[in-house]
mmCIF file of C-alpha atoms in Angstrom:
data_model
loop_
_atom_site.group_PDB
_atom_site.id
_atom_site.type_symbol
_atom_site.label_atom_id
_atom_site.label_comp_id
_atom_site.label_asym_id
_atom_site.label_seq_id
_atom_site.Cartn_x
_atom_site.Cartn_y
_atom_site.Cartn_z
ATOM 1 C CA LEU A 1 -70.061 59.892 124.388
ATOM 2 C CA ASP A 2 -67.853 56.835 123.693
ATOM 3 C CA THR A 3 -66.341 56.913 120.186
ATOM 4 C CA SER A 4 -64.517 53.646 120.363
ATOM 5 C CA LEU A 5 -67.601 51.700 119.325
ATOM 6 C CA LYS A 6 -68.842 51.551 115.692
ATOM 7 C CA PHE A 7 -72.422 51.961 116.952
ATOM 8 C CA LEU A 8 -74.604 53.846 119.354
ATOM 9 C CA GLU A 9 -77.493 51.475 119.552
ATOM 10 C CA GLY A 10 -77.902 49.674 122.863
ATOM 11 C CA THR A 11 -75.696 52.079 124.808
ATOM 12 C CA LEU A 12 -78.294 53.622 127.049
ATOM 13 C CA LYS A 13 -78.702 52.403 130.544
ATOM 14 C CA PRO A 14 -82.408 51.659 131.424
ATOM 15 C CA ASP A 15 -82.885 53.360 134.788
ATOM 16 C CA THR A 16 -84.972 55.956 136.576
ATOM 17 C CA TYR A 17 -83.354 59.387 136.038
ATOM 18 C CA PHE A 18 -84.175 62.426 138.061
ATOM 19 C CA TYR A 19 -83.811 65.701 136.258
ATOM 20 C CA LYS A 20 -84.727 69.351 136.700
ATOM 21 C CA HIS A 21 -87.512 71.157 134.911
ATOM 22 C CA LEU A 22 -86.327 72.324 131.548
ATOM 23 C CA SER A 23 -83.433 69.917 131.432
ATOM 24 C CA SER A 24 -82.623 69.104 127.870
ATOM 25 C CA SER A 25 -83.340 65.573 126.602
ATOM 26 C CA SER A 26 -79.791 65.426 125.215
ATOM 27 C CA ALA A 27 -78.427 65.893 128.689
ATOM 28 C CA ILE A 28 -80.554 63.124 130.100
ATOM 29 C CA LEU A 29 -79.567 60.836 127.249
ATOM 30 C CA ARG A 30 -75.892 61.659 127.738
ATOM 31 C CA GLN A 31 -76.244 60.791 131.416
ATOM 32 C CA SER A 32 -77.829 57.465 130.577
ATOM 33 C CA GLN A 33 -75.086 56.645 128.141
ATOM 34 C CA ASN A 34 -72.389 57.712 130.609
ATOM 35 C CA ASP A 35 -73.980 55.461 133.238
ATOM 36 C CA PHE A 36 -74.099 52.567 130.751
ATOM 37 C CA PHE A 37 -70.434 52.949 129.850
ATOM 38 C CA GLU A 38 -69.436 53.163 133.438
ATOM 39 C CA LEU A 39 -71.242 49.955 134.302
ATOM 40 C CA ALA A 40 -70.037 48.188 131.121
ATOM 41 C CA SER A 41 -66.429 49.239 131.564
ATOM 42 C CA PHE A 42 -66.495 48.079 135.250
ATOM 43 C CA LEU A 43 -68.006 44.728 134.273
ATOM 44 C CA TRP A 44 -65.439 44.318 131.367
ATOM 45 C CA THR A 45 -62.604 44.447 133.992
ATOM 46 C CA LYS A 46 -64.144 41.355 135.548
ATOM 47 C CA LYS A 47 -64.674 39.463 132.251
ATOM 48 C CA ASN A 48 -64.250 35.738 132.316
ATOM 49 C CA PRO A 49 -60.752 35.163 130.834
ATOM 50 C CA LEU A 50 -61.975 32.128 128.844
ATOM 51 C CA SER A 51 -64.638 34.314 127.047
ATOM 52 C CA PRO A 52 -64.521 34.275 123.219
ATOM 53 C CA LEU A 53 -65.661 37.991 123.247
ATOM 54 C CA LYS A 54 -62.904 40.166 121.887
ATOM 55 C CA ASP A 55 -64.005 43.546 123.114
ATOM 56 C CA LEU A 56 -66.783 45.369 124.831
ATOM 57 C CA SER A 57 -68.546 45.925 121.486
ATOM 58 C CA ASP A 58 -68.955 42.153 121.170
ATOM 59 C CA ALA A 59 -70.317 41.946 124.674
ATOM 60 C CA ILE A 60 -72.916 44.665 124.107
ATOM 61 C CA ILE A 61 -74.043 43.032 120.921
ATOM 62 C CA LEU A 62 -74.351 39.612 122.423
ATOM 63 C CA ALA A 63 -76.092 41.086 125.548
ATOM 64 C CA SER A 64 -78.747 42.571 123.294
ATOM 65 C CA ILE A 65 -79.421 39.198 121.792
ATOM 66 C CA VAL A 66 -79.747 37.597 125.253
ATOM 67 C CA GLU A 67 -82.083 40.476 126.208
ATOM 68 C CA LYS A 68 -84.432 39.643 123.382
ATOM 69 C CA GLU A 69 -84.285 35.800 123.759
ATOM 70 C CA ALA A 70 -84.685 35.567 127.462
ATOM 71 C CA GLY A 71 -88.207 35.305 128.828
ATOM 72 C CA ASN A 72 -87.021 35.764 132.478
ATOM 73 C CA GLU A 73 -84.042 36.937 134.515
ATOM 74 C CA GLU A 74 -83.153 33.448 135.805
ATOM 75 C CA GLU A 75 -82.424 32.034 132.206
ATOM 76 C CA LYS A 76 -80.251 34.917 131.006
ATOM 77 C CA PRO A 77 -77.017 33.343 132.226
ATOM 78 C CA ILE A 78 -77.946 30.068 130.610
ATOM 79 C CA ILE A 79 -78.886 31.665 127.366
ATOM 80 C CA ALA A 80 -75.707 33.654 127.404
ATOM 81 C CA GLY A 81 -73.795 30.421 128.099
ATOM 82 C CA VAL A 82 -75.383 28.752 125.072
ATOM 83 C CA PHE A 83 -74.302 31.640 122.776
ATOM 84 C CA ILE A 84 -70.797 31.720 124.343
ATOM 85 C CA HIS A 85 -70.532 27.911 123.800
ATOM 86 C CA ARG A 86 -71.672 28.364 120.122
ATOM 87 C CA LEU A 87 -69.128 31.163 119.598
ATOM 88 C CA MET A 88 -66.303 29.127 121.147
ATOM 89 C CA ILE A 89 -66.926 26.209 118.741
ATOM 90 C CA GLY A 90 -67.648 28.371 115.577
ATOM 91 C CA MET A 91 -71.264 27.545 115.519
ATOM 92 C CA LYS A 92 -73.698 30.036 114.111
ATOM 93 C CA LEU A 93 -75.857 31.832 116.771
ATOM 94 C CA GLN A 94 -79.145 31.110 114.962
ATOM 95 C CA ALA A 95 -81.078 33.695 116.950
ATOM 96 C CA ASP A 96 -84.485 34.678 115.647
ATOM 97 C CA PRO A 97 -84.480 38.252 117.166
ATOM 98 C CA THR A 98 -81.474 39.160 115.042
ATOM 99 C CA ILE A 99 -83.342 38.156 111.769
ATOM 100 C CA ILE A 100 -86.334 40.209 112.954
ATOM 101 C CA TYR A 101 -84.126 43.285 113.685
ATOM 102 C CA GLY A 102 -82.609 43.007 110.190
ATOM 103 C CA LEU A 103 -86.103 42.903 108.636
ATOM 104 C CA LEU A 104 -87.446 46.044 110.468
ATOM 105 C CA PRO A 105 -89.497 48.078 109.734
ATOM 106 C CA ASN A 106 -90.899 45.560 107.273
ATOM 107 C CA PHE A 107 -91.268 42.489 109.594
ATOM 108 C CA ASN A 108 -94.807 41.154 109.422
ATOM 109 C CA GLY A 109 -94.633 38.912 112.494
ATOM 110 C CA ASP A 110 -93.565 35.625 110.931
ATOM 111 C CA ILE A 111 -90.034 34.492 110.029
ATOM 112 C CA THR A 112 -90.080 32.636 106.772
ATOM 113 C CA LYS A 113 -87.655 30.077 105.268
ATOM 114 C CA ALA A 114 -86.728 32.789 102.792
ATOM 115 C CA ASN A 115 -85.801 35.068 105.811
ATOM 116 C CA ILE A 116 -83.685 32.274 107.252
ATOM 117 C CA LEU A 117 -81.882 31.699 103.898
ATOM 118 C CA ASP A 118 -81.325 35.380 103.172
ATOM 119 C CA LYS A 119 -77.526 36.048 102.982
ATOM 120 C CA LYS A 120 -78.071 39.734 102.380
ATOM 121 C CA ASN A 121 -79.456 40.418 105.896
ATOM 122 C CA PRO A 122 -76.317 41.356 107.936
ATOM 123 C CA TYR A 123 -78.245 40.458 111.144
ATOM 124 C CA ASN A 124 -79.184 36.991 109.931
ATOM 125 C CA THR A 125 -77.281 34.780 112.453
ATOM 126 C CA TYR A 126 -78.628 31.775 110.611
ATOM 127 C CA GLN A 127 -76.259 32.747 107.685
ATOM 128 C CA ILE A 128 -73.365 34.671 109.365
ATOM 129 C CA LYS A 129 -70.905 32.924 111.602
ATOM 130 C CA HIS A 130 -70.247 35.830 113.885
ATOM 131 C CA LEU A 131 -72.064 38.515 115.794
ATOM 132 C CA PRO A 132 -74.288 40.965 113.883
ATOM 133 C CA PRO A 133 -72.855 44.490 113.284
ATOM 134 C CA THR A 134 -74.723 46.296 116.042
ATOM 135 C CA PRO A 135 -76.921 45.567 119.051
ATOM 136 C CA ILE A 136 -80.508 44.746 118.405
ATOM 137 C CA SER A 137 -82.009 46.321 121.504
ATOM 138 C CA THR A 138 -81.430 48.270 124.624
ATOM 139 C CA ILE A 139 -79.959 45.923 127.295
ATOM 140 C CA SER A 140 -80.400 45.500 130.952
ATOM 141 C CA GLN A 141 -77.680 45.157 133.479
ATOM 142 C CA SER A 142 -78.610 41.534 134.009
ATOM 143 C CA SER A 143 -78.111 40.655 130.284
ATOM 144 C CA LEU A 144 -74.728 42.453 130.229
ATOM 145 C CA GLU A 145 -73.658 40.733 133.389
ATOM 146 C CA ALA A 146 -74.771 37.294 131.945
ATOM 147 C CA VAL A 147 -72.601 37.893 128.838
ATOM 148 C CA ILE A 148 -69.517 39.481 130.402
ATOM 149 C CA LEU A 149 -69.239 37.518 133.578
ATOM 150 C CA GLY A 150 -70.822 34.340 132.101
ATOM 151 C CA VAL A 151 -69.345 31.002 131.211
ATOM 152 C CA LYS A 152 -69.998 28.448 128.513
ATOM 153 C CA ASN A 153 -72.312 25.670 129.471
ATOM 154 C CA ASP A 154 -72.890 22.265 127.797
ATOM 155 C CA TYR A 155 -76.097 23.387 126.046
ATOM 156 C CA LEU A 156 -76.125 24.300 122.357
ATOM 157 C CA TYR A 157 -79.838 24.666 121.840
ATOM 158 C CA PHE A 158 -82.972 26.109 123.445
ATOM 159 C CA VAL A 159 -86.638 26.227 122.552
ATOM 160 C CA ALA A 160 -89.393 28.352 124.036
ATOM 161 C CA LYS A 161 -91.812 26.301 126.063
ATOM 162 C CA GLY A 162 -94.677 28.783 125.752
ATOM 163 C CA ASP A 163 -94.703 29.789 129.316
ATOM 164 C CA GLY A 164 -91.845 32.368 129.387
ATOM 165 C CA THR A 165 -89.203 29.600 129.912
ATOM 166 C CA HIS A 166 -87.095 27.537 127.705
ATOM 167 C CA TYR A 167 -85.980 23.867 127.322
ATOM 168 C CA PHE A 168 -82.277 23.607 126.908
ATOM 169 C CA SER A 169 -80.632 20.758 124.988
ATOM 170 C CA LYS A 170 -77.095 19.482 124.617
ATOM 171 C CA THR A 171 -77.687 17.609 121.301
ATOM 172 C CA TYR A 172 -79.561 18.391 118.074
ATOM 173 C CA ASN A 173 -81.710 15.274 118.452
ATOM 174 C CA GLU A 174 -82.709 16.295 121.866
ATOM 175 C CA HIS A 175 -83.574 19.739 120.519
ATOM 176 C CA LEU A 176 -85.678 18.319 117.721
ATOM 177 C CA GLU A 177 -87.718 16.401 120.333
ATOM 178 C CA ALA A 178 -88.188 19.540 122.378
ATOM 179 C CA VAL A 179 -89.374 21.445 119.256
ATOM 180 C CA LYS A 180 -91.934 18.703 118.612
ATOM 181 C CA LYS A 181 -93.142 18.794 122.282
ATOM 182 C CA TYR A 182 -93.149 22.557 122.824
ATOM 183 C CA GLN A 183 -93.639 24.212 119.398
ATOM 184 C CA LEU A 184 -95.454 21.821 117.126
ATOM 185 C CA ASN A 185 -98.307 20.894 119.508
#
């Protein structure tokens, strides 16, 4: 068990585990967490030196956001790059899955304007200018790699196209056009 983090959420490695009959669930969970920290620590040694992430906790939290935002494996590095770019310039992450996590278990399926304006939700990345306090999901190896090994790109925005992919934009005006095209039709 790693005690250097202020959280345990998101620190299990999704994988197939083989165990013996009557093995305790806690032993299996410990193995999953040990495997996760072995992978995460190894990746952290290869971190992009220009990354704005201060420590492994930041990487795990951001990877959990990428995990929830990405509709496919191919876009994870691009989405991670958008968030890294935003962190580098001091822009809010504005990630819907973080608001949803902060509303659980009372989330009804719709994010409202009141939810977006809620300054009391510590997971509301539309209001806070930093990462939320903990991960918001279990993360895959590919999301962790996308965040730790990733680099900033020129994109600042993305919008779901409705087919599991996203449209990426460099400017707010381009983003607004993409929202009209993909979300409001």
